[in-house]
């Protein structure tokens, strides 16, 4: 049976001119403010989770650039990423870091070209699902990094490192945990500025919009930095920020994994298992090489993996990390694939809980498109708010929702975008034509955008002209990392359009079985066995 707390949504109202929500002061966690009726306050933060700040950076002191006389000097801006990587030949390893990659637009696209709006077509609505910016290690999913730091700290004085690893003789683990780094804050502010340039005219200056995030510190802070980038420092005059509790057992579509028990159990362990198998293959040489540079310490494959994760973590925290140049370009390509395997088996089509994790936000999008509230949950929806237009508005032209990468990939899965469901072999090698590149899909501050486009007449699927004879037509346009996701590649009802768009009626029809396919109750709380990685192919448990 599903275990939920429907009143567990705490709507954070960031201004004094917001819709009133009736609440029993004896039972709700309410602000002490007598000015604004609300369930939550944004300052001070409640349910923020761990907020551990690491050592401040001092890059002017510690930056070793320009890395030798043969290197040209490239000023850090502000991160130092111009590092000598064996085999890189000028290529950038910071675009191979999976979900650790600093934000960059997808350089390759998803199989279709980008097309401008034809004459007579207008974007009338935007739904943005946005990931927080770069952060310190997570104390659960980042445990490999944290434990590696502890192992080295405990072994200090008992080992001697030489060569490229000699920095380890004086190295200390100085990272914080969970919260955004300064670079992450910058990413979110920049994202707000970018989206203002993209969609600023969609904002009706006579109204205030409701944006949504969760109570976790990096989620709340990231949302506020974004809003400041979009509207300016006085953004509370333009928007209300709804804040949902992010804790185990509390319902919210923005972090569904916390209420889905099986997503955290071995039945959903295929992704980690596959990633570990691949790590033992691609890191074998690196592990042997690094062991040869240290005496008094047993260097393992697990250490090599954790050392790779320290490259982005320290770069985001301090501006530079000596760990980056320990690995070859090929080994960084292996790192990227290890993350792709993990996400495929834990949050995408090779996971039994992926559709279930994404179905709550999927249903909210479908409800907005069809202009109705949600009165019964198909996933981790919070009916307290989703059933009330004051807290689930249907009349906005701009919707900003803030979430996690581990929630956003499941949302794509719930929409049935099976172009990202290609089987990835755990033993390698990485398929040359694979479509699931987490670096291109979920870098820090990732952006998933749904545009609703009204045209005065149908737009030809081959874009041979701006219009064809017929009635006004509305289209759905999916974008991820600033590139179009071709909906027809996964949803036959959308047809084979060169622009990747989908007529809205066909799109809604294509989603009619999404709730049934997600099978939320069974996927999240059912008693079913774990199966080998690669057995599951549709993002839901096997039946029968």
Short mmCIF file of C-alpha atoms in Angstrom, two decimals:
data_model
loop_
_atom_site.label_atom_id
_atom_site.label_comp_id
_atom_site.label_asym_id
_atom_site.label_seq_id
_atom_site.Cartn_x
_atom_site.Cartn_y
_atom_site.Cartn_z
CA UNK A 1 0.00 0.00 0.00
CA UNK A 2 1.23 3.44 -0.85
CA UNK A 3 2.42 5.43 2.14
CA UNK A 4 1.81 9.13 1.59
CA UNK A 5 1.31 12.35 3.47
CA UNK A 6 -0.83 14.46 1.21
CA UNK A 7 -0.67 17.53 3.44
CA UNK A 8 3.08 17.31 3.13
CA UNK A 9 3.22 19.98 0.51
CA UNK A 10 4.43 23.21 2.01
CA UNK A 11 3.72 25.99 -0.38
CA UNK A 12 6.33 28.67 0.17
CA UNK A 13 4.92 32.06 -0.64
CA UNK A 14 7.68 34.51 -1.32
CA UNK A 15 5.56 37.64 -1.28
CA UNK A 16 2.60 39.14 0.49
CA UNK A 17 0.25 39.12 -2.51
CA UNK A 18 -0.44 35.44 -3.04
CA UNK A 19 -3.56 33.27 -3.12
CA UNK A 20 -4.85 32.39 0.31
CA UNK A 21 -4.99 28.71 1.27
CA UNK A 22 -7.21 27.74 4.16
CA UNK A 23 -5.42 25.68 6.79
CA UNK A 24 -6.03 24.46 10.31
CA UNK A 25 -3.32 26.16 12.44
CA UNK A 26 -3.45 23.24 14.85
CA UNK A 27 -2.37 20.73 12.22
CA UNK A 28 -0.31 22.51 9.58
CA UNK A 29 3.24 23.80 9.69
CA UNK A 30 2.41 27.43 9.08
CA UNK A 31 4.37 30.63 8.88
CA UNK A 32 4.11 32.87 11.92
CA UNK A 33 3.40 35.74 9.56
CA UNK A 34 0.01 37.37 10.01
CA UNK A 35 0.32 39.13 6.66
CA UNK A 36 0.46 36.16 4.31
CA UNK A 37 -1.70 33.06 4.85
CA UNK A 38 0.67 30.25 3.94
CA UNK A 39 1.88 26.79 4.75
CA UNK A 40 5.55 27.62 4.54
CA UNK A 41 8.21 30.28 4.77
CA UNK A 42 11.30 30.46 2.60
CA UNK A 43 13.46 32.14 5.27
CA UNK A 44 14.58 30.56 7.49
CA UNK A 45 14.56 27.29 5.56
CA UNK A 46 12.65 24.30 6.90
CA UNK A 47 13.35 20.69 5.81
CA UNK A 48 16.49 21.92 4.04
CA UNK A 49 18.42 18.68 4.45
CA UNK A 50 22.20 18.72 5.12
CA UNK A 51 23.83 22.08 4.41
CA UNK A 52 27.56 21.50 4.80
CA UNK A 53 29.77 24.19 3.30
CA UNK A 54 33.29 23.16 2.27
CA UNK A 55 36.54 25.10 2.55
CA UNK A 56 36.43 28.38 0.57
CA UNK A 57 38.42 28.40 -2.69
CA UNK A 58 41.78 30.19 -3.06
CA UNK A 59 42.48 29.62 -6.75
CA UNK A 60 44.84 32.58 -7.06
CA UNK A 61 47.09 30.71 -4.63
CA UNK A 62 46.57 27.11 -5.77
CA UNK A 63 46.14 27.27 -9.58
CA UNK A 64 49.13 25.50 -11.27
CA UNK A 65 48.29 26.88 -14.74
CA UNK A 66 49.76 27.24 -17.34
CA UNK A 67 50.94 23.65 -16.71
CA UNK A 68 54.47 23.98 -18.08
CA UNK A 69 56.40 26.08 -20.55
CA UNK A 70 54.85 24.41 -23.60
CA UNK A 71 51.33 25.35 -22.60
CA UNK A 72 49.74 28.65 -23.58
CA UNK A 73 48.09 30.48 -20.72
CA UNK A 74 44.29 30.48 -20.70
CA UNK A 75 42.83 32.54 -17.84
CA UNK A 76 40.38 30.70 -15.62
CA UNK A 77 36.82 31.93 -16.13
CA UNK A 78 36.27 31.30 -13.22
CA UNK A 79 37.01 27.52 -13.26
CA UNK A 80 40.41 26.21 -14.34
CA UNK A 81 39.62 23.59 -16.97
CA UNK A 82 42.55 24.03 -19.39
CA UNK A 83 44.35 20.95 -18.10
CA UNK A 84 46.73 18.58 -19.92
CA UNK A 85 44.83 15.31 -20.45
CA UNK A 86 46.63 12.44 -22.18
CA UNK A 87 44.99 11.68 -25.52
CA UNK A 88 42.57 14.64 -25.40
CA UNK A 89 44.06 16.46 -28.39
CA UNK A 90 42.28 19.64 -27.42
CA UNK A 91 38.96 17.98 -26.57
CA UNK A 92 37.14 18.92 -23.37
CA UNK A 93 36.76 16.28 -20.65
CA UNK A 94 34.31 18.53 -18.83
CA UNK A 95 31.72 17.54 -21.42
CA UNK A 96 32.24 13.86 -20.56
CA UNK A 97 31.26 14.00 -16.91
CA UNK A 98 27.66 12.82 -17.13
CA UNK A 99 25.47 14.45 -14.52
CA UNK A 100 28.61 16.10 -13.12
CA UNK A 101 29.23 18.05 -16.34
CA UNK A 102 28.94 21.82 -16.00
CA UNK A 103 26.04 23.03 -18.11
CA UNK A 104 26.58 23.16 -21.86
CA UNK A 105 24.09 22.94 -24.74
CA UNK A 106 23.89 19.53 -26.36
CA UNK A 107 26.47 19.77 -29.18
CA UNK A 108 25.07 16.92 -31.28
CA UNK A 109 21.30 17.18 -30.96
CA UNK A 110 18.85 14.28 -30.86
CA UNK A 111 18.54 13.46 -34.54
CA UNK A 112 16.68 16.41 -36.02
CA UNK A 113 17.68 19.89 -37.11
CA UNK A 114 16.42 23.02 -35.40
CA UNK A 115 13.80 25.08 -37.26
CA UNK A 116 12.63 28.64 -36.63
CA UNK A 117 8.99 29.43 -36.06
CA UNK A 118 7.24 29.89 -39.42
CA UNK A 119 5.24 33.00 -40.16
CA UNK A 120 1.93 32.99 -38.31
CA UNK A 121 3.14 30.65 -35.54
CA UNK A 122 3.47 31.81 -31.95
CA UNK A 123 4.77 30.23 -28.74
CA UNK A 124 1.89 30.67 -26.31
CA UNK A 125 2.99 28.59 -23.32
CA UNK A 126 6.21 27.16 -21.86
CA UNK A 127 6.67 24.46 -19.23
CA UNK A 128 10.24 24.40 -17.90
CA UNK A 129 11.58 21.59 -15.71
CA UNK A 130 14.96 22.71 -14.43
CA UNK A 131 17.72 20.95 -12.53
CA UNK A 132 19.66 22.68 -9.74
CA UNK A 133 23.23 23.85 -10.36
CA UNK A 134 26.54 22.18 -9.54
CA UNK A 135 26.70 20.89 -5.97
CA UNK A 136 28.93 19.27 -3.40
CA UNK A 137 28.70 15.46 -3.04
CA UNK A 138 25.36 13.99 -2.09
CA UNK A 139 25.65 12.09 1.21
CA UNK A 140 23.75 9.11 -0.25
CA UNK A 141 24.51 8.82 -3.97
CA UNK A 142 27.91 10.48 -3.45
CA UNK A 143 28.98 8.07 -0.74
CA UNK A 144 31.83 6.67 -2.90
CA UNK A 145 33.47 10.10 -2.97
CA UNK A 146 32.95 10.79 0.72
CA UNK A 147 34.25 7.38 1.81
CA UNK A 148 37.31 7.71 -0.42
CA UNK A 149 38.11 10.99 1.29
CA UNK A 150 37.73 9.29 4.65
CA UNK A 151 40.01 6.41 3.63
CA UNK A 152 42.77 8.76 2.51
CA UNK A 153 42.37 10.89 5.62
CA UNK A 154 42.66 7.84 7.87
CA UNK A 155 45.71 6.61 5.94
CA UNK A 156 47.52 9.97 5.99
CA UNK A 157 51.10 9.59 7.18
CA UNK A 158 51.17 5.90 6.33
CA UNK A 159 51.63 6.20 2.56
CA UNK A 160 54.00 7.94 0.18
CA UNK A 161 52.80 9.15 -3.21
CA UNK A 162 55.10 10.00 -6.11
CA UNK A 163 54.94 11.43 -9.63
CA UNK A 164 51.55 12.66 -10.77
CA UNK A 165 50.08 11.49 -7.46
CA UNK A 166 52.57 13.32 -5.24
CA UNK A 167 50.01 16.04 -4.43
CA UNK A 168 48.30 13.39 -2.32
CA UNK A 169 51.02 13.64 0.35
CA UNK A 170 49.55 16.95 1.51
CA UNK A 171 46.01 16.64 0.11
CA UNK A 172 43.01 16.91 2.43
CA UNK A 173 39.32 16.30 1.79
CA UNK A 174 37.72 19.74 2.09
CA UNK A 175 34.39 19.39 0.29
CA UNK A 176 31.04 20.29 1.74
CA UNK A 177 27.90 18.29 1.08
CA UNK A 178 24.56 18.60 -0.71
CA UNK A 179 24.34 22.36 -1.27
CA UNK A 180 25.15 24.24 -4.47
CA UNK A 181 28.69 25.49 -5.02
CA UNK A 182 29.31 29.08 -6.14
CA UNK A 183 29.52 27.78 -9.72
CA UNK A 184 26.14 26.11 -9.27
CA UNK A 185 24.61 29.37 -8.12
CA UNK A 186 26.07 31.09 -11.18
CA UNK A 187 24.64 28.39 -13.45
CA UNK A 188 21.14 28.93 -12.11
CA UNK A 189 21.34 32.71 -12.38
CA UNK A 190 22.62 32.36 -15.96
CA UNK A 191 19.80 29.93 -16.71
CA UNK A 192 17.30 32.53 -15.54
CA UNK A 193 18.87 35.17 -17.76
CA UNK A 194 18.86 32.79 -20.75
CA UNK A 195 15.22 31.89 -20.29
CA UNK A 196 14.28 35.56 -19.97
CA UNK A 197 15.85 36.21 -23.35
CA UNK A 198 14.01 33.19 -24.73
CA UNK A 199 10.57 33.78 -23.26
CA UNK A 200 10.46 37.18 -21.56
CA UNK A 201 7.45 38.37 -23.58
CA UNK A 202 5.35 35.47 -22.32
CA UNK A 203 5.29 37.03 -18.87
CA UNK A 204 2.19 39.11 -18.23
CA UNK A 205 3.44 42.05 -16.19
CA UNK A 206 0.02 42.55 -14.60
CA UNK A 207 0.10 39.13 -12.94
CA UNK A 208 2.28 36.98 -10.72
CA UNK A 209 3.20 33.43 -11.66
CA UNK A 210 3.56 30.47 -9.32
CA UNK A 211 6.89 28.62 -9.66
CA UNK A 212 7.57 25.39 -7.77
CA UNK A 213 10.58 23.84 -6.07
CA UNK A 214 11.33 21.69 -3.02
CA UNK A 215 12.58 22.42 0.47
CA UNK A 216 16.06 20.96 -0.04
CA UNK A 217 18.57 23.78 0.24
CA UNK A 218 20.07 23.47 -3.25
CA UNK A 219 16.59 23.23 -4.75
CA UNK A 220 15.25 26.31 -2.99
CA UNK A 221 18.42 28.35 -3.47
CA UNK A 222 18.71 27.27 -7.10
CA UNK A 223 15.14 28.35 -7.79
CA UNK A 224 15.73 31.73 -6.19
CA UNK A 225 18.91 32.33 -8.21
CA UNK A 226 17.02 31.40 -11.37
CA UNK A 227 14.18 33.75 -10.56
CA UNK A 228 16.67 36.55 -9.88
CA UNK A 229 18.24 35.90 -13.28
CA UNK A 230 14.89 35.93 -15.03
CA UNK A 231 13.16 38.83 -13.25
CA UNK A 232 15.93 40.61 -11.32
CA UNK A 233 16.57 40.99 -7.61
CA UNK A 234 13.00 42.08 -6.96
CA UNK A 235 11.60 38.87 -8.46
CA UNK A 236 9.17 38.43 -5.56
CA UNK A 237 7.10 41.18 -7.18
CA UNK A 238 6.66 38.94 -10.23
CA UNK A 239 6.47 35.41 -8.88
CA UNK A 240 5.46 33.29 -5.94
CA UNK A 241 7.70 30.35 -5.10
CA UNK A 242 5.87 27.23 -3.97
CA UNK A 243 8.12 25.04 -1.82
CA UNK A 244 7.35 21.35 -1.30
CA UNK A 245 8.82 19.30 1.53
CA UNK A 246 11.54 17.00 0.26
CA UNK A 247 11.70 14.23 2.83
CA UNK A 248 10.99 10.50 2.76
CA UNK A 249 7.24 9.86 2.72
CA UNK A 250 6.18 13.30 1.50
CA UNK A 251 4.39 13.60 -1.82
CA UNK A 252 5.77 15.79 -4.58
CA UNK A 253 6.17 15.30 -8.30
CA UNK A 254 9.50 17.11 -8.13
CA UNK A 255 11.31 14.41 -6.11
CA UNK A 256 9.20 11.28 -6.53
CA UNK A 257 12.01 8.90 -5.60
CA UNK A 258 11.58 9.72 -1.92
CA UNK A 259 8.13 8.13 -1.83
CA UNK A 260 8.86 5.19 -4.14
CA UNK A 261 10.28 2.50 -1.85
CA UNK A 262 11.44 0.08 -4.53
CA UNK A 263 13.45 2.75 -6.32
CA UNK A 264 15.87 2.64 -3.38
CA UNK A 265 16.01 -1.17 -3.03
CA UNK A 266 18.02 -3.90 -4.81
CA UNK A 267 15.14 -4.52 -7.24
CA UNK A 268 16.25 -1.24 -8.82
CA UNK A 269 19.96 -2.00 -8.55
CA UNK A 270 20.58 -2.93 -12.16
CA UNK A 271 22.09 0.41 -13.09
CA UNK A 272 24.63 0.41 -10.28
CA UNK A 273 25.50 -3.23 -10.95
CA UNK A 274 26.10 -2.52 -14.63
CA UNK A 275 28.17 0.56 -13.85
CA UNK A 276 30.36 -1.35 -11.38
CA UNK A 277 31.00 -4.06 -13.95
CA UNK A 278 32.08 -1.51 -16.54
CA UNK A 279 34.25 0.33 -13.98
CA UNK A 280 36.22 -2.86 -13.37
CA UNK A 281 36.95 -2.98 -17.11
CA UNK A 282 37.77 0.58 -18.13
CA UNK A 283 39.60 1.48 -14.89
CA UNK A 284 41.84 -1.59 -14.75
CA UNK A 285 44.83 0.15 -16.33
CA UNK A 286 44.34 3.36 -14.35
CA UNK A 287 44.16 1.42 -11.10
CA UNK A 288 47.40 -0.40 -11.85
CA UNK A 289 49.08 2.85 -12.93
CA UNK A 290 48.04 4.75 -9.79
CA UNK A 291 48.96 1.86 -7.49
CA UNK A 292 52.46 2.14 -8.92
CA UNK A 293 52.63 5.74 -7.73
CA UNK A 294 51.77 5.09 -4.07
CA UNK A 295 53.27 2.85 -1.39
CA UNK A 296 51.62 2.00 1.89
CA UNK A 297 48.09 2.16 0.45
CA UNK A 298 46.11 -0.47 -1.46
CA UNK A 299 44.63 1.40 -4.44
CA UNK A 300 41.44 -0.20 -5.78
CA UNK A 301 39.12 0.25 -8.74
CA UNK A 302 36.68 1.86 -6.32
CA UNK A 303 39.37 4.40 -5.43
CA UNK A 304 39.98 5.17 -9.11
CA UNK A 305 36.25 5.79 -9.65
CA UNK A 306 36.00 8.03 -6.59
CA UNK A 307 39.13 9.89 -7.72
CA UNK A 308 37.41 10.65 -11.02
CA UNK A 309 34.37 12.04 -9.22
CA UNK A 310 36.67 14.34 -7.25
CA UNK A 311 37.67 16.05 -10.50
CA UNK A 312 34.32 17.81 -11.03
CA UNK A 313 33.53 18.13 -7.33
CA UNK A 314 36.78 19.93 -6.51
CA UNK A 315 36.68 21.97 -9.72
CA UNK A 316 33.20 23.26 -8.84
CA UNK A 317 34.17 23.88 -5.23
CA UNK A 318 37.70 25.29 -5.54
CA UNK A 319 38.11 26.15 -9.22
CA UNK A 320 40.73 23.48 -9.93
CA UNK A 321 41.35 19.82 -9.16
CA UNK A 322 44.61 17.90 -9.49
CA UNK A 323 42.59 14.68 -9.86
CA UNK A 324 41.49 15.52 -13.42
CA UNK A 325 44.83 15.03 -15.15
CA UNK A 326 45.46 11.61 -13.55
CA UNK A 327 43.26 9.96 -16.18
CA UNK A 328 43.47 9.68 -19.94
CA UNK A 329 40.84 10.98 -22.31
CA UNK A 330 39.78 7.38 -23.00
CA UNK A 331 39.31 6.82 -19.28
CA UNK A 332 37.12 9.91 -19.11
CA UNK A 333 35.03 8.50 -21.95
CA UNK A 334 34.74 5.36 -19.83
CA UNK A 335 33.60 7.47 -16.88
CA UNK A 336 30.85 8.99 -18.98
CA UNK A 337 29.65 5.56 -20.09
CA UNK A 338 29.64 4.28 -16.49
CA UNK A 339 27.22 7.08 -15.62
CA UNK A 340 25.09 6.35 -18.68
CA UNK A 341 24.81 2.71 -17.54
CA UNK A 342 23.83 3.78 -14.05
CA UNK A 343 21.05 6.06 -15.30
CA UNK A 344 19.80 3.56 -17.88
CA UNK A 345 19.32 0.91 -15.21
CA UNK A 346 18.19 3.12 -12.33
CA UNK A 347 16.14 5.93 -13.88
CA UNK A 348 15.39 5.08 -17.53
CA UNK A 349 13.97 2.20 -19.54
CA UNK A 350 16.13 -0.54 -17.95
CA UNK A 351 14.73 0.36 -14.50
CA UNK A 352 11.52 -1.17 -13.08
CA UNK A 353 10.59 2.08 -11.31
CA UNK A 354 11.51 4.73 -13.90
CA UNK A 355 8.05 5.32 -15.37
CA UNK A 356 6.57 5.32 -11.87
CA UNK A 357 9.02 7.99 -10.73
CA UNK A 358 8.19 10.23 -13.67
CA UNK A 359 4.44 9.71 -13.92
CA UNK A 360 3.47 12.35 -11.33
CA UNK A 361 5.06 15.22 -13.26
CA UNK A 362 3.84 13.67 -16.52
CA UNK A 363 0.28 13.84 -15.22
CA UNK A 364 0.71 17.44 -14.16
CA UNK A 365 1.81 18.40 -17.67
CA UNK A 366 -1.13 16.53 -19.20
CA UNK A 367 -3.51 18.20 -16.75
CA UNK A 368 -2.20 21.65 -17.66
CA UNK A 369 -2.52 20.91 -21.38
CA UNK A 370 -6.09 19.68 -20.93
CA UNK A 371 -7.03 22.41 -18.44
CA UNK A 372 -8.03 20.41 -15.37
CA UNK A 373 -6.78 19.88 -11.85
CA UNK A 374 -5.75 16.45 -10.55
CA UNK A 375 -8.21 14.95 -8.08
CA UNK A 376 -6.65 11.50 -7.69
CA UNK A 377 -2.97 10.59 -7.75
CA UNK A 378 -1.44 8.32 -10.37
CA UNK A 379 2.00 8.68 -8.81
CA UNK A 380 3.66 10.86 -6.19
CA UNK A 381 1.33 13.80 -6.85
CA UNK A 382 0.25 15.85 -3.88
CA UNK A 383 -3.51 16.14 -4.22
CA UNK A 384 -3.63 18.89 -1.59
CA UNK A 385 -2.18 21.26 -4.18
CA UNK A 386 -2.75 19.56 -7.53
CA UNK A 387 -6.50 19.71 -6.90
CA UNK A 388 -6.54 23.47 -6.27
CA UNK A 389 -6.03 26.13 -8.96
CA UNK A 390 -4.56 28.47 -6.35
CA UNK A 391 -1.61 26.10 -5.96
CA UNK A 392 -1.86 24.33 -9.34
CA UNK A 393 -2.72 27.17 -11.72
CA UNK A 394 -3.96 26.41 -15.22
CA UNK A 395 -3.84 29.90 -16.72
CA UNK A 396 -0.11 30.70 -16.81
CA UNK A 397 1.88 31.19 -19.99
CA UNK A 398 5.12 30.45 -18.08
CA UNK A 399 5.62 27.50 -15.73
CA UNK A 400 8.93 27.05 -13.90
CA UNK A 401 9.42 23.82 -11.94
CA UNK A 402 12.70 22.80 -10.28
CA UNK A 403 13.75 19.20 -9.84
CA UNK A 404 16.60 16.66 -9.79
CA UNK A 405 18.30 14.82 -12.63
CA UNK A 406 17.14 11.57 -11.02
CA UNK A 407 13.56 12.82 -11.36
CA UNK A 408 13.90 14.39 -14.80
CA UNK A 409 15.19 11.31 -16.65
CA UNK A 410 12.20 9.32 -15.29
CA UNK A 411 9.89 12.06 -16.58
CA UNK A 412 11.28 11.53 -20.09
CA UNK A 413 10.74 7.80 -19.57
CA UNK A 414 7.14 8.31 -18.42
CA UNK A 415 6.48 10.22 -21.65
CA UNK A 416 7.58 7.08 -23.49
CA UNK A 417 10.59 8.58 -25.25
CA UNK A 418 12.01 5.20 -26.17
CA UNK A 419 14.66 6.70 -28.41
CA UNK A 420 16.59 6.84 -25.11
CA UNK A 421 15.86 3.19 -24.35
CA UNK A 422 18.65 1.59 -26.36
CA UNK A 423 20.33 -1.34 -24.60
CA UNK A 424 23.78 -0.41 -23.28
CA UNK A 425 26.04 -3.44 -22.67
CA UNK A 426 27.55 -3.41 -19.18
CA UNK A 427 30.69 -5.14 -20.38
CA UNK A 428 31.21 -2.53 -23.10
CA UNK A 429 32.32 -1.24 -25.43
CA UNK A 430 30.03 1.80 -25.50
CA UNK A 431 27.82 1.70 -28.62
CA UNK A 432 29.03 4.27 -31.11
CA UNK A 433 25.47 5.30 -31.98
CA UNK A 434 23.99 5.41 -28.48
CA UNK A 435 21.35 8.02 -27.78
CA UNK A 436 21.54 8.10 -23.97
CA UNK A 437 24.35 10.53 -23.17
CA UNK A 438 23.72 11.87 -19.67
CA UNK A 439 26.39 14.52 -20.29
CA UNK A 440 24.22 15.89 -23.11
CA UNK A 441 20.93 15.41 -21.27
CA UNK A 442 21.43 16.10 -17.56
CA UNK A 443 24.47 18.30 -16.94
CA UNK A 444 24.22 20.52 -13.90
CA UNK A 445 21.46 23.12 -14.30
CA UNK A 446 19.86 20.96 -17.03
CA UNK A 447 16.84 22.35 -18.90
CA UNK A 448 13.83 20.40 -20.15
CA UNK A 449 11.45 22.69 -22.02
CA UNK A 450 8.00 22.02 -23.44
CA UNK A 451 6.80 24.74 -25.82
CA UNK A 452 3.18 25.02 -26.93
CA UNK A 453 3.01 26.60 -30.37
CA UNK A 454 -0.13 27.92 -32.04
CA UNK A 455 -0.15 28.16 -35.83
CA UNK A 456 -2.81 29.78 -38.00
CA UNK A 457 -2.86 26.68 -40.23
CA UNK A 458 -1.09 23.29 -40.33
CA UNK A 459 2.69 23.43 -40.81
CA UNK A 460 3.93 20.88 -43.36
CA UNK A 461 5.80 17.97 -41.77
CA UNK A 462 8.66 18.38 -44.24
CA UNK A 463 8.80 22.16 -43.65
CA UNK A 464 8.65 22.72 -47.40
CA UNK A 465 6.62 25.86 -46.70
CA UNK A 466 5.45 27.86 -43.71
CA UNK A 467 1.88 26.60 -43.86
CA UNK A 468 -0.64 24.50 -45.71
CA UNK A 469 -4.40 24.70 -46.13
CA UNK A 470 -6.37 23.86 -42.99
CA UNK A 471 -7.57 25.11 -39.61
CA UNK A 472 -5.48 26.63 -36.82
CA UNK A 473 -3.25 23.96 -35.34
CA UNK A 474 -1.41 23.65 -32.02
CA UNK A 475 1.91 21.85 -31.68
CA UNK A 476 3.99 20.47 -28.80
CA UNK A 477 7.76 20.97 -28.97
CA UNK A 478 10.12 19.18 -26.55
CA UNK A 479 13.61 20.54 -25.96
CA UNK A 480 16.41 19.20 -23.74
CA UNK A 481 19.70 21.04 -23.29
CA UNK A 482 18.54 23.50 -25.96
CA UNK A 483 18.02 20.83 -28.64
CA UNK A 484 14.78 19.39 -30.01
CA UNK A 485 13.69 15.90 -28.97
CA UNK A 486 11.92 14.49 -32.06
CA UNK A 487 8.65 13.19 -30.66
CA UNK A 488 7.87 11.14 -33.75
CA UNK A 489 10.98 9.02 -33.11
CA UNK A 490 9.23 7.49 -30.08
CA UNK A 491 5.55 8.32 -30.49
CA UNK A 492 4.18 7.05 -33.85
CA UNK A 493 1.05 9.18 -33.47
CA UNK A 494 3.24 12.26 -33.91
CA UNK A 495 4.39 11.23 -37.36
CA UNK A 496 7.73 11.75 -39.04
CA UNK A 497 8.19 15.51 -38.83
CA UNK A 498 11.58 16.97 -39.70
CA UNK A 499 11.18 19.55 -36.92
CA UNK A 500 10.34 16.95 -34.26
CA UNK A 501 7.10 18.68 -33.26
CA UNK A 502 3.80 16.92 -32.58
CA UNK A 503 0.23 18.11 -33.15
CA UNK A 504 -1.26 18.48 -29.69
CA UNK A 505 -4.20 16.15 -30.23
CA UNK A 506 -1.89 13.40 -31.48
CA UNK A 507 0.44 14.02 -28.54
CA UNK A 508 -2.36 13.72 -25.98
CA UNK A 509 -3.56 10.54 -27.69
CA UNK A 510 -0.02 9.12 -27.55
CA UNK A 511 -0.01 9.49 -23.76
CA UNK A 512 -3.32 7.80 -22.98
CA UNK A 513 -1.66 4.61 -21.68
CA UNK A 514 1.12 6.28 -19.70
CA UNK A 515 -0.45 5.78 -16.26
CA UNK A 516 -1.15 2.12 -16.91
CA UNK A 517 2.37 1.55 -18.22
CA UNK A 518 3.89 3.21 -15.15
CA UNK A 519 1.96 0.87 -12.82
CA UNK A 520 2.92 3.10 -9.91
CA UNK A 521 1.58 1.10 -6.97
CA UNK A 522 3.18 -2.16 -8.06
CA UNK A 523 6.39 -0.59 -9.33
CA UNK A 524 7.03 1.32 -6.11
CA UNK A 525 5.53 -0.96 -3.46
CA UNK A 526 5.01 -4.38 -5.08
CA UNK A 527 6.87 -7.53 -4.11
CA UNK A 528 8.75 -8.59 -7.21
CA UNK A 529 12.23 -10.04 -7.71
CA UNK A 530 15.33 -8.25 -8.90
CA UNK A 531 16.29 -9.28 -12.41
CA UNK A 532 19.64 -8.97 -14.22
CA UNK A 533 20.46 -5.63 -15.82
CA UNK A 534 19.10 -5.51 -19.36
CA UNK A 535 16.08 -7.72 -18.65
CA UNK A 536 13.75 -4.74 -18.19
CA UNK A 537 13.28 -2.66 -21.33
CA UNK A 538 10.17 -0.53 -20.75
CA UNK A 539 10.84 1.31 -17.50
CA UNK A 540 8.39 -0.81 -15.47
CA UNK A 541 8.41 -4.15 -13.63
CA UNK A 542 7.94 -7.37 -15.56
CA UNK A 543 4.43 -8.75 -15.21
CA UNK A 544 3.83 -12.50 -15.07
#
